């Protein structure tokens, strides 16, 4: 697997200076999951500079999953990195590490892209799923029709907020309308272990291809039991955020897949290590975005284009916020392309 250059993140070859700015992003429509709804989100954009060039990175805040990042905390870590000229500093929060890695790599890249690949050269696209946010069921069905019309062949839906019988009726309607579409689900830990067993049996009859985090994180034995007997492949998501010993967790739970979010899972180098650990245990993996602005999304897309260009990922389209848009990413059917 090709990787970000760890040596240049451990000891910067040119002196790096850093500054940051705070931004508030407004969603085009509420981003709703079983955990609740967001209408805006806070983020920090980091600007790195060295003798070779400049670069940006994003330190995004995920409400309800990680603690907020204060301006004082942002300044502290930028000062520490500039003083020591390294990113191998213990205790750095995951979103800050991801943003600083992204910015430093971009500043040192000697060009307009972080890594050279067919994707970053605009020669190939990355296949992504069409994300269907939680809403009332008629609206969700409407969004499914729109996604299929756009060219998506894989739909990912948020479940767990409505009564399960209502959601299965919606999925039955979707399966009848789109018999050839791949359907993935994300429960965001909404179910109790016992009801998860029953729900998965029902969903299996609808041909669901994957479900992410059916129960709350921290229940390793219950999740291991679920993964042993599930009729639908299970991917871990939130579980990875709160686990220090990834190897032990994967060996204990034995999931069928893991969803990697570099901004929540320790940054790009940690994401690479997580992917390699999954591969060593023959566990599928893919990358999902975590509501980043175009700055973080472009980093993720470039990285996916480098390390796993032919995997179906859960990247955003760069059209999530009314006051933010990517000038470098465009969507052609279900393929995200780099301009």
mmCIF file of C-alpha atoms in Angstrom:
data_model
loop_
_atom_site.group_PDB
_atom_site.id
_atom_site.type_symbol
_atom_site.label_atom_id
_atom_site.label_comp_id
_atom_site.label_asym_id
_atom_site.label_seq_id
_atom_site.Cartn_x
_atom_site.Cartn_y
_atom_site.Cartn_z
ATOM 1 C CA UNK A 1 0.000 0.000 0.000
ATOM 2 C CA UNK A 2 1.353 3.436 -0.887
ATOM 3 C CA UNK A 3 1.381 5.752 2.109
ATOM 4 C CA UNK A 4 1.867 9.380 3.089
ATOM 5 C CA UNK A 5 5.584 9.887 3.689
ATOM 6 C CA UNK A 6 5.951 9.237 7.410
ATOM 7 C CA UNK A 7 9.513 10.540 7.430
ATOM 8 C CA UNK A 8 8.458 14.007 6.259
ATOM 9 C CA UNK A 9 5.804 14.125 8.997
ATOM 10 C CA UNK A 10 8.265 12.988 11.657
ATOM 11 C CA UNK A 11 11.026 15.472 10.771
ATOM 12 C CA UNK A 12 9.955 18.261 8.430
ATOM 13 C CA UNK A 13 12.553 18.736 5.648
ATOM 14 C CA UNK A 14 11.735 22.474 5.516
ATOM 15 C CA UNK A 15 10.617 24.636 8.423
ATOM 16 C CA UNK A 16 6.819 24.781 8.606
ATOM 17 C CA UNK A 17 4.778 27.716 9.858
ATOM 18 C CA UNK A 18 1.093 27.322 10.737
ATOM 19 C CA UNK A 19 -1.934 29.521 11.185
ATOM 20 C CA UNK A 20 -5.620 28.659 11.485
ATOM 21 C CA UNK A 21 -9.088 30.141 11.026
ATOM 22 C CA UNK A 22 -12.487 29.166 12.399
ATOM 23 C CA UNK A 23 -15.473 28.608 10.111
ATOM 24 C CA UNK A 24 -19.156 27.850 10.687
ATOM 25 C CA UNK A 25 -20.703 25.759 7.915
ATOM 26 C CA UNK A 26 -24.458 25.754 7.226
ATOM 27 C CA UNK A 27 -26.049 22.552 5.921
ATOM 28 C CA UNK A 28 -28.266 22.746 2.853
ATOM 29 C CA UNK A 29 -30.700 20.483 4.708
ATOM 30 C CA UNK A 30 -30.523 19.065 8.248
ATOM 31 C CA UNK A 31 -28.053 16.188 8.507
ATOM 32 C CA UNK A 32 -30.113 13.705 10.477
ATOM 33 C CA UNK A 33 -29.130 10.337 11.948
ATOM 34 C CA UNK A 34 -30.468 8.226 14.810
ATOM 35 C CA UNK A 35 -28.334 10.464 17.090
ATOM 36 C CA UNK A 36 -30.176 13.658 16.079
ATOM 37 C CA UNK A 37 -30.009 16.441 13.486
ATOM 38 C CA UNK A 38 -27.412 19.077 12.638
ATOM 39 C CA UNK A 39 -28.145 22.337 10.836
ATOM 40 C CA UNK A 40 -24.588 23.714 11.128
ATOM 41 C CA UNK A 41 -21.153 22.581 12.158
ATOM 42 C CA UNK A 42 -17.938 24.179 13.318
ATOM 43 C CA UNK A 43 -14.554 23.568 11.743
ATOM 44 C CA UNK A 44 -11.011 24.922 11.688
ATOM 45 C CA UNK A 45 -8.958 25.387 8.526
ATOM 46 C CA UNK A 46 -5.189 25.172 9.011
ATOM 47 C CA UNK A 47 -2.771 26.899 6.644
ATOM 48 C CA UNK A 48 0.793 25.549 6.424
ATOM 49 C CA UNK A 49 3.705 27.231 4.674
ATOM 50 C CA UNK A 50 7.316 26.294 3.968
ATOM 51 C CA UNK A 51 9.967 27.191 1.399
ATOM 52 C CA UNK A 52 8.395 24.769 -1.109
ATOM 53 C CA UNK A 53 4.833 26.063 -0.957
ATOM 54 C CA UNK A 54 1.621 26.309 1.015
ATOM 55 C CA UNK A 55 -1.193 23.934 1.888
ATOM 56 C CA UNK A 56 -4.498 23.650 3.727
ATOM 57 C CA UNK A 57 -5.962 21.061 6.063
ATOM 58 C CA UNK A 58 -9.175 20.748 8.045
ATOM 59 C CA UNK A 59 -9.676 20.034 11.749
ATOM 60 C CA UNK A 60 -13.395 19.292 11.772
ATOM 61 C CA UNK A 61 -15.507 18.918 14.877
ATOM 62 C CA UNK A 62 -18.005 16.050 15.059
ATOM 63 C CA UNK A 63 -20.650 16.921 17.689
ATOM 64 C CA UNK A 64 -21.615 14.018 19.927
ATOM 65 C CA UNK A 65 -18.654 11.832 18.941
ATOM 66 C CA UNK A 66 -15.561 13.775 19.948
ATOM 67 C CA UNK A 67 -15.145 16.664 22.364
ATOM 68 C CA UNK A 68 -15.145 20.159 20.919
ATOM 69 C CA UNK A 69 -11.882 21.799 19.917
ATOM 70 C CA UNK A 70 -11.357 25.220 21.455
ATOM 71 C CA UNK A 71 -9.396 28.056 19.800
ATOM 72 C CA UNK A 72 -6.850 27.807 22.627
ATOM 73 C CA UNK A 73 -6.375 24.107 21.867
ATOM 74 C CA UNK A 74 -5.873 24.817 18.168
ATOM 75 C CA UNK A 75 -3.256 27.446 18.921
ATOM 76 C CA UNK A 76 -1.491 25.202 21.442
ATOM 77 C CA UNK A 77 -1.008 22.352 18.973
ATOM 78 C CA UNK A 78 0.028 24.648 16.127
ATOM 79 C CA UNK A 79 2.624 26.212 18.441
ATOM 80 C CA UNK A 80 3.870 22.777 19.522
ATOM 81 C CA UNK A 81 4.247 21.572 15.936
ATOM 82 C CA UNK A 82 6.083 24.742 14.904
ATOM 83 C CA UNK A 83 8.383 24.529 17.915
ATOM 84 C CA UNK A 84 9.304 20.864 17.438
ATOM 85 C CA UNK A 85 8.874 20.684 13.621
ATOM 86 C CA UNK A 86 7.228 17.266 13.844
ATOM 87 C CA UNK A 87 3.765 15.727 14.017
ATOM 88 C CA UNK A 88 4.825 12.840 16.247
ATOM 89 C CA UNK A 89 3.499 14.536 19.375
ATOM 90 C CA UNK A 90 1.512 12.434 21.871
ATOM 91 C CA UNK A 91 -1.962 13.452 22.935
ATOM 92 C CA UNK A 92 -2.902 15.412 19.826
ATOM 93 C CA UNK A 93 -6.678 15.097 19.145
ATOM 94 C CA UNK A 94 -7.549 13.130 16.031
ATOM 95 C CA UNK A 95 -9.213 15.985 14.067
ATOM 96 C CA UNK A 96 -6.235 18.275 14.689
ATOM 97 C CA UNK A 97 -3.761 15.594 13.619
ATOM 98 C CA UNK A 98 -5.703 14.966 10.410
ATOM 99 C CA UNK A 99 -5.816 18.669 9.588
ATOM 100 C CA UNK A 100 -2.144 19.285 10.329
ATOM 101 C CA UNK A 101 -1.033 16.204 8.377
ATOM 102 C CA UNK A 102 -3.114 17.325 5.397
ATOM 103 C CA UNK A 103 -1.744 20.867 5.475
ATOM 104 C CA UNK A 104 1.907 19.875 5.957
ATOM 105 C CA UNK A 105 1.789 17.248 3.188
ATOM 106 C CA UNK A 106 0.210 19.779 0.821
ATOM 107 C CA UNK A 107 2.810 22.441 1.648
ATOM 108 C CA UNK A 108 5.639 19.990 0.952
ATOM 109 C CA UNK A 109 4.151 18.542 -2.234
ATOM 110 C CA UNK A 110 5.780 20.977 -4.706
ATOM 111 C CA UNK A 111 2.575 21.209 -6.720
ATOM 112 C CA UNK A 112 -1.182 21.558 -6.696
ATOM 113 C CA UNK A 113 -1.875 18.059 -5.348
ATOM 114 C CA UNK A 114 -0.654 16.084 -2.353
ATOM 115 C CA UNK A 115 0.053 12.806 -4.153
ATOM 116 C CA UNK A 116 0.447 11.780 -7.763
ATOM 117 C CA UNK A 117 -2.077 9.183 -8.942
ATOM 118 C CA UNK A 118 -4.427 8.611 -11.899
ATOM 119 C CA UNK A 119 -7.147 10.208 -9.764
ATOM 120 C CA UNK A 120 -5.172 13.345 -8.886
ATOM 121 C CA UNK A 121 -4.157 13.679 -12.551
ATOM 122 C CA UNK A 122 -7.833 13.645 -13.534
ATOM 123 C CA UNK A 123 -7.515 10.381 -15.446
ATOM 124 C CA UNK A 124 -9.755 8.214 -13.246
ATOM 125 C CA UNK A 125 -12.662 8.736 -10.873
ATOM 126 C CA UNK A 126 -13.513 7.209 -7.493
ATOM 127 C CA UNK A 127 -16.808 5.366 -7.254
ATOM 128 C CA UNK A 128 -18.916 6.523 -4.295
ATOM 129 C CA UNK A 129 -22.327 5.620 -2.906
ATOM 130 C CA UNK A 130 -25.366 7.861 -2.931
ATOM 131 C CA UNK A 131 -26.076 8.875 0.667
ATOM 132 C CA UNK A 132 -29.734 9.090 1.692
ATOM 133 C CA UNK A 133 -30.063 11.159 4.854
ATOM 134 C CA UNK A 134 -32.671 10.461 7.483
ATOM 135 C CA UNK A 135 -35.971 12.238 6.783
ATOM 136 C CA UNK A 136 -39.643 11.302 6.609
ATOM 137 C CA UNK A 137 -40.070 8.167 4.539
ATOM 138 C CA UNK A 138 -41.675 9.777 1.434
ATOM 139 C CA UNK A 139 -38.772 12.247 1.302
ATOM 140 C CA UNK A 140 -36.221 9.461 1.631
ATOM 141 C CA UNK A 141 -37.853 7.550 -1.227
ATOM 142 C CA UNK A 142 -37.814 10.725 -3.307
ATOM 143 C CA UNK A 143 -34.090 11.145 -2.630
ATOM 144 C CA UNK A 144 -33.482 7.521 -3.620
ATOM 145 C CA UNK A 145 -35.166 8.070 -6.982
ATOM 146 C CA UNK A 146 -33.059 11.191 -7.499
ATOM 147 C CA UNK A 147 -29.830 9.359 -6.650
ATOM 148 C CA UNK A 148 -30.595 6.511 -9.039
ATOM 149 C CA UNK A 149 -31.432 9.030 -11.773
ATOM 150 C CA UNK A 150 -28.032 10.685 -11.170
ATOM 151 C CA UNK A 151 -26.306 7.381 -11.886
ATOM 152 C CA UNK A 152 -25.632 5.903 -8.444
ATOM 153 C CA UNK A 153 -25.757 2.093 -8.329
ATOM 154 C CA UNK A 154 -25.163 1.866 -4.553
ATOM 155 C CA UNK A 155 -27.404 3.647 -2.045
ATOM 156 C CA UNK A 156 -26.536 4.064 1.621
ATOM 157 C CA UNK A 157 -29.371 4.892 3.989
ATOM 158 C CA UNK A 158 -29.477 6.017 7.582
ATOM 159 C CA UNK A 159 -31.795 3.893 9.715
ATOM 160 C CA UNK A 160 -32.705 3.669 13.375
ATOM 161 C CA UNK A 161 -34.685 6.859 13.932
ATOM 162 C CA UNK A 162 -38.068 5.633 12.650
ATOM 163 C CA UNK A 163 -39.995 2.572 13.883
ATOM 164 C CA UNK A 164 -38.339 -0.471 12.360
ATOM 165 C CA UNK A 165 -41.547 -1.603 10.633
ATOM 166 C CA UNK A 166 -41.762 1.752 8.840
ATOM 167 C CA UNK A 167 -38.153 1.480 7.730
ATOM 168 C CA UNK A 168 -38.616 -2.024 6.389
ATOM 169 C CA UNK A 169 -41.638 -0.843 4.402
ATOM 170 C CA UNK A 170 -39.465 1.903 2.934
ATOM 171 C CA UNK A 171 -36.729 -0.584 2.077
ATOM 172 C CA UNK A 172 -39.256 -2.941 0.490
ATOM 173 C CA UNK A 173 -40.458 -0.073 -1.688
ATOM 174 C CA UNK A 174 -36.856 0.775 -2.578
ATOM 175 C CA UNK A 175 -36.071 -2.829 -3.475
ATOM 176 C CA UNK A 176 -39.118 -3.034 -5.707
ATOM 177 C CA UNK A 177 -38.282 0.258 -7.409
ATOM 178 C CA UNK A 178 -34.544 -0.444 -7.767
ATOM 179 C CA UNK A 179 -34.118 -4.227 -7.926
ATOM 180 C CA UNK A 180 -30.519 -4.013 -9.156
ATOM 181 C CA UNK A 181 -29.232 -1.347 -6.772
ATOM 182 C CA UNK A 182 -26.870 -2.225 -3.952
ATOM 183 C CA UNK A 183 -28.285 -1.024 -0.633
ATOM 184 C CA UNK A 184 -26.161 -0.361 2.438
ATOM 185 C CA UNK A 185 -27.423 0.792 5.822
ATOM 186 C CA UNK A 186 -25.992 2.750 8.742
ATOM 187 C CA UNK A 187 -27.747 2.399 12.100
ATOM 188 C CA UNK A 188 -25.279 4.605 14.059
ATOM 189 C CA UNK A 189 -25.656 2.260 17.035
ATOM 190 C CA UNK A 190 -29.424 2.705 17.264
ATOM 191 C CA UNK A 191 -30.423 -0.862 18.226
ATOM 192 C CA UNK A 192 -30.095 -2.991 21.313
ATOM 193 C CA UNK A 193 -28.249 -6.298 20.746
ATOM 194 C CA UNK A 194 -31.342 -8.508 20.964
ATOM 195 C CA UNK A 195 -33.409 -6.433 18.573
ATOM 196 C CA UNK A 196 -30.411 -6.179 16.247
ATOM 197 C CA UNK A 197 -30.474 -9.960 15.751
ATOM 198 C CA UNK A 198 -34.155 -9.841 14.793
ATOM 199 C CA UNK A 199 -33.757 -6.785 12.603
ATOM 200 C CA UNK A 200 -30.857 -8.237 10.649
ATOM 201 C CA UNK A 201 -32.857 -11.379 9.855
ATOM 202 C CA UNK A 202 -35.604 -9.191 8.392
ATOM 203 C CA UNK A 203 -33.160 -7.001 6.454
ATOM 204 C CA UNK A 204 -31.381 -10.021 4.987
ATOM 205 C CA UNK A 205 -34.538 -10.913 3.107
ATOM 206 C CA UNK A 206 -34.359 -7.487 1.433
ATOM 207 C CA UNK A 207 -30.876 -8.120 0.076
ATOM 208 C CA UNK A 208 -29.033 -5.521 2.160
ATOM 209 C CA UNK A 209 -25.314 -5.791 1.364
ATOM 210 C CA UNK A 210 -23.778 -4.182 4.491
ATOM 211 C CA UNK A 211 -24.855 -2.517 7.711
ATOM 212 C CA UNK A 212 -22.666 -0.165 9.737
ATOM 213 C CA UNK A 213 -22.577 -0.132 13.550
ATOM 214 C CA UNK A 214 -25.927 -1.786 14.395
ATOM 215 C CA UNK A 215 -25.406 -1.430 18.174
ATOM 216 C CA UNK A 216 -23.724 1.167 20.383
ATOM 217 C CA UNK A 217 -19.910 0.984 20.659
ATOM 218 C CA UNK A 218 -18.213 -0.567 23.656
ATOM 219 C CA UNK A 219 -20.179 -3.839 23.635
ATOM 220 C CA UNK A 220 -17.443 -6.050 22.212
ATOM 221 C CA UNK A 221 -18.849 -9.432 23.226
ATOM 222 C CA UNK A 222 -22.371 -8.612 22.054
ATOM 223 C CA UNK A 223 -21.022 -7.285 18.768
ATOM 224 C CA UNK A 224 -18.772 -10.339 18.337
ATOM 225 C CA UNK A 225 -21.789 -12.589 18.824
ATOM 226 C CA UNK A 226 -23.740 -10.529 16.323
ATOM 227 C CA UNK A 227 -20.928 -10.723 13.734
ATOM 228 C CA UNK A 228 -20.615 -14.502 14.169
ATOM 229 C CA UNK A 229 -24.256 -15.133 13.360
ATOM 230 C CA UNK A 230 -25.297 -12.206 11.207
ATOM 231 C CA UNK A 231 -26.980 -12.869 7.865
ATOM 232 C CA UNK A 232 -25.706 -9.450 6.676
ATOM 233 C CA UNK A 233 -22.051 -8.335 6.721
ATOM 234 C CA UNK A 234 -21.408 -5.868 9.567
ATOM 235 C CA UNK A 235 -18.965 -2.957 9.374
ATOM 236 C CA UNK A 236 -17.635 -1.106 12.405
ATOM 237 C CA UNK A 237 -17.803 2.694 12.459
ATOM 238 C CA UNK A 238 -18.171 4.516 15.799
ATOM 239 C CA UNK A 239 -16.505 1.511 17.470
ATOM 240 C CA UNK A 240 -13.167 2.595 16.001
ATOM 241 C CA UNK A 241 -13.325 6.069 17.558
ATOM 242 C CA UNK A 242 -13.283 4.889 21.162
ATOM 243 C CA UNK A 243 -10.805 1.991 20.844
ATOM 244 C CA UNK A 244 -7.106 2.305 21.610
ATOM 245 C CA UNK A 245 -6.147 -1.293 20.787
ATOM 246 C CA UNK A 246 -7.462 -1.747 17.254
ATOM 247 C CA UNK A 247 -5.805 -5.132 16.772
ATOM 248 C CA UNK A 248 -7.389 -6.597 19.905
ATOM 249 C CA UNK A 249 -10.776 -5.155 18.989
ATOM 250 C CA UNK A 250 -10.726 -6.637 15.473
ATOM 251 C CA UNK A 251 -9.529 -10.011 16.754
ATOM 252 C CA UNK A 252 -12.285 -10.050 19.368
ATOM 253 C CA UNK A 253 -15.226 -8.803 17.308
ATOM 254 C CA UNK A 254 -14.217 -10.233 13.882
ATOM 255 C CA UNK A 255 -16.356 -7.844 11.829
ATOM 256 C CA UNK A 256 -16.832 -8.283 8.116
ATOM 257 C CA UNK A 257 -15.794 -4.679 7.410
ATOM 258 C CA UNK A 258 -14.504 -1.434 8.900
ATOM 259 C CA UNK A 259 -15.360 2.129 7.903
ATOM 260 C CA UNK A 260 -12.285 4.355 8.108
ATOM 261 C CA UNK A 261 -12.675 8.063 8.842
ATOM 262 C CA UNK A 262 -9.177 9.593 9.070
ATOM 263 C CA UNK A 263 -10.396 12.770 10.764
ATOM 264 C CA UNK A 264 -11.912 10.691 13.585
ATOM 265 C CA UNK A 265 -9.498 7.764 13.657
ATOM 266 C CA UNK A 266 -6.176 9.471 14.281
ATOM 267 C CA UNK A 267 -5.280 11.026 10.947
ATOM 268 C CA UNK A 268 -3.900 9.684 7.676
ATOM 269 C CA UNK A 269 -1.024 7.626 9.061
ATOM 270 C CA UNK A 270 -3.299 6.035 11.654
ATOM 271 C CA UNK A 271 -5.882 5.354 8.945
ATOM 272 C CA UNK A 272 -3.219 3.602 6.881
ATOM 273 C CA UNK A 273 -2.276 1.435 9.871
ATOM 274 C CA UNK A 274 -5.953 0.612 10.468
ATOM 275 C CA UNK A 275 -6.424 -0.400 6.827
ATOM 276 C CA UNK A 276 -3.347 -2.639 6.966
ATOM 277 C CA UNK A 277 -4.564 -4.224 10.200
ATOM 278 C CA UNK A 278 -7.945 -4.937 8.571
ATOM 279 C CA UNK A 279 -6.289 -6.425 5.493
ATOM 280 C CA UNK A 280 -4.102 -8.678 7.648
ATOM 281 C CA UNK A 281 -7.293 -10.151 9.140
ATOM 282 C CA UNK A 282 -9.052 -10.339 5.749
ATOM 283 C CA UNK A 283 -11.562 -7.648 6.766
ATOM 284 C CA UNK A 284 -12.967 -5.344 4.089
ATOM 285 C CA UNK A 285 -12.426 -1.608 4.509
ATOM 286 C CA UNK A 286 -13.427 1.628 2.841
ATOM 287 C CA UNK A 287 -13.275 5.330 3.641
ATOM 288 C CA UNK A 288 -16.208 7.511 4.652
ATOM 289 C CA UNK A 289 -16.148 11.265 4.952
ATOM 290 C CA UNK A 290 -17.251 12.795 8.251
ATOM 291 C CA UNK A 291 -19.093 15.945 7.167
ATOM 292 C CA UNK A 292 -15.889 17.760 6.213
ATOM 293 C CA UNK A 293 -15.813 20.959 4.186
ATOM 294 C CA UNK A 294 -14.256 20.894 0.723
ATOM 295 C CA UNK A 295 -10.797 21.191 2.319
ATOM 296 C CA UNK A 296 -11.037 17.904 4.213
ATOM 297 C CA UNK A 297 -13.020 16.205 1.460
ATOM 298 C CA UNK A 298 -10.384 16.963 -1.166
ATOM 299 C CA UNK A 299 -7.717 15.462 1.099
ATOM 300 C CA UNK A 300 -9.780 12.299 1.577
ATOM 301 C CA UNK A 301 -10.487 11.976 -2.124
ATOM 302 C CA UNK A 302 -6.805 12.366 -3.004
ATOM 303 C CA UNK A 303 -5.861 9.781 -0.379
ATOM 304 C CA UNK A 304 -8.482 7.281 -1.564
ATOM 305 C CA UNK A 305 -7.303 7.818 -5.128
ATOM 306 C CA UNK A 306 -3.810 6.904 -3.958
ATOM 307 C CA UNK A 307 -4.365 3.937 -1.620
ATOM 308 C CA UNK A 308 -7.668 2.361 -2.762
ATOM 309 C CA UNK A 309 -8.808 3.856 -6.084
ATOM 310 C CA UNK A 310 -10.997 0.920 -7.087
ATOM 311 C CA UNK A 311 -12.881 0.535 -3.802
ATOM 312 C CA UNK A 312 -16.382 1.982 -3.420
ATOM 313 C CA UNK A 313 -16.074 4.729 -0.793
ATOM 314 C CA UNK A 314 -18.502 6.881 1.164
ATOM 315 C CA UNK A 315 -17.108 10.256 0.202
ATOM 316 C CA UNK A 316 -19.213 13.396 0.021
ATOM 317 C CA UNK A 317 -19.932 15.289 -3.175
ATOM 318 C CA UNK A 318 -18.715 18.703 -2.018
ATOM 319 C CA UNK A 319 -22.277 20.062 -2.042
ATOM 320 C CA UNK A 320 -23.202 19.544 1.604
ATOM 321 C CA UNK A 321 -23.048 23.161 2.793
ATOM 322 C CA UNK A 322 -24.551 26.382 1.458
ATOM 323 C CA UNK A 323 -21.418 28.405 2.261
ATOM 324 C CA UNK A 324 -18.791 25.936 1.070
ATOM 325 C CA UNK A 325 -18.080 24.284 -2.276
ATOM 326 C CA UNK A 326 -15.218 22.438 -3.888
ATOM 327 C CA UNK A 327 -13.731 23.880 -7.067
ATOM 328 C CA UNK A 328 -11.548 20.813 -7.544
ATOM 329 C CA UNK A 329 -14.038 17.958 -7.142
ATOM 330 C CA UNK A 330 -16.887 17.201 -9.509
ATOM 331 C CA UNK A 331 -19.401 14.383 -9.706
ATOM 332 C CA UNK A 332 -19.975 12.458 -12.941
ATOM 333 C CA UNK A 333 -22.667 9.862 -12.328
ATOM 334 C CA UNK A 334 -21.434 7.926 -9.312
ATOM 335 C CA UNK A 335 -17.771 8.850 -9.852
ATOM 336 C CA UNK A 336 -16.040 11.616 -7.948
ATOM 337 C CA UNK A 337 -13.385 13.266 -10.134
ATOM 338 C CA UNK A 338 -10.497 15.609 -9.392
ATOM 339 C CA UNK A 339 -10.077 18.688 -11.560
#
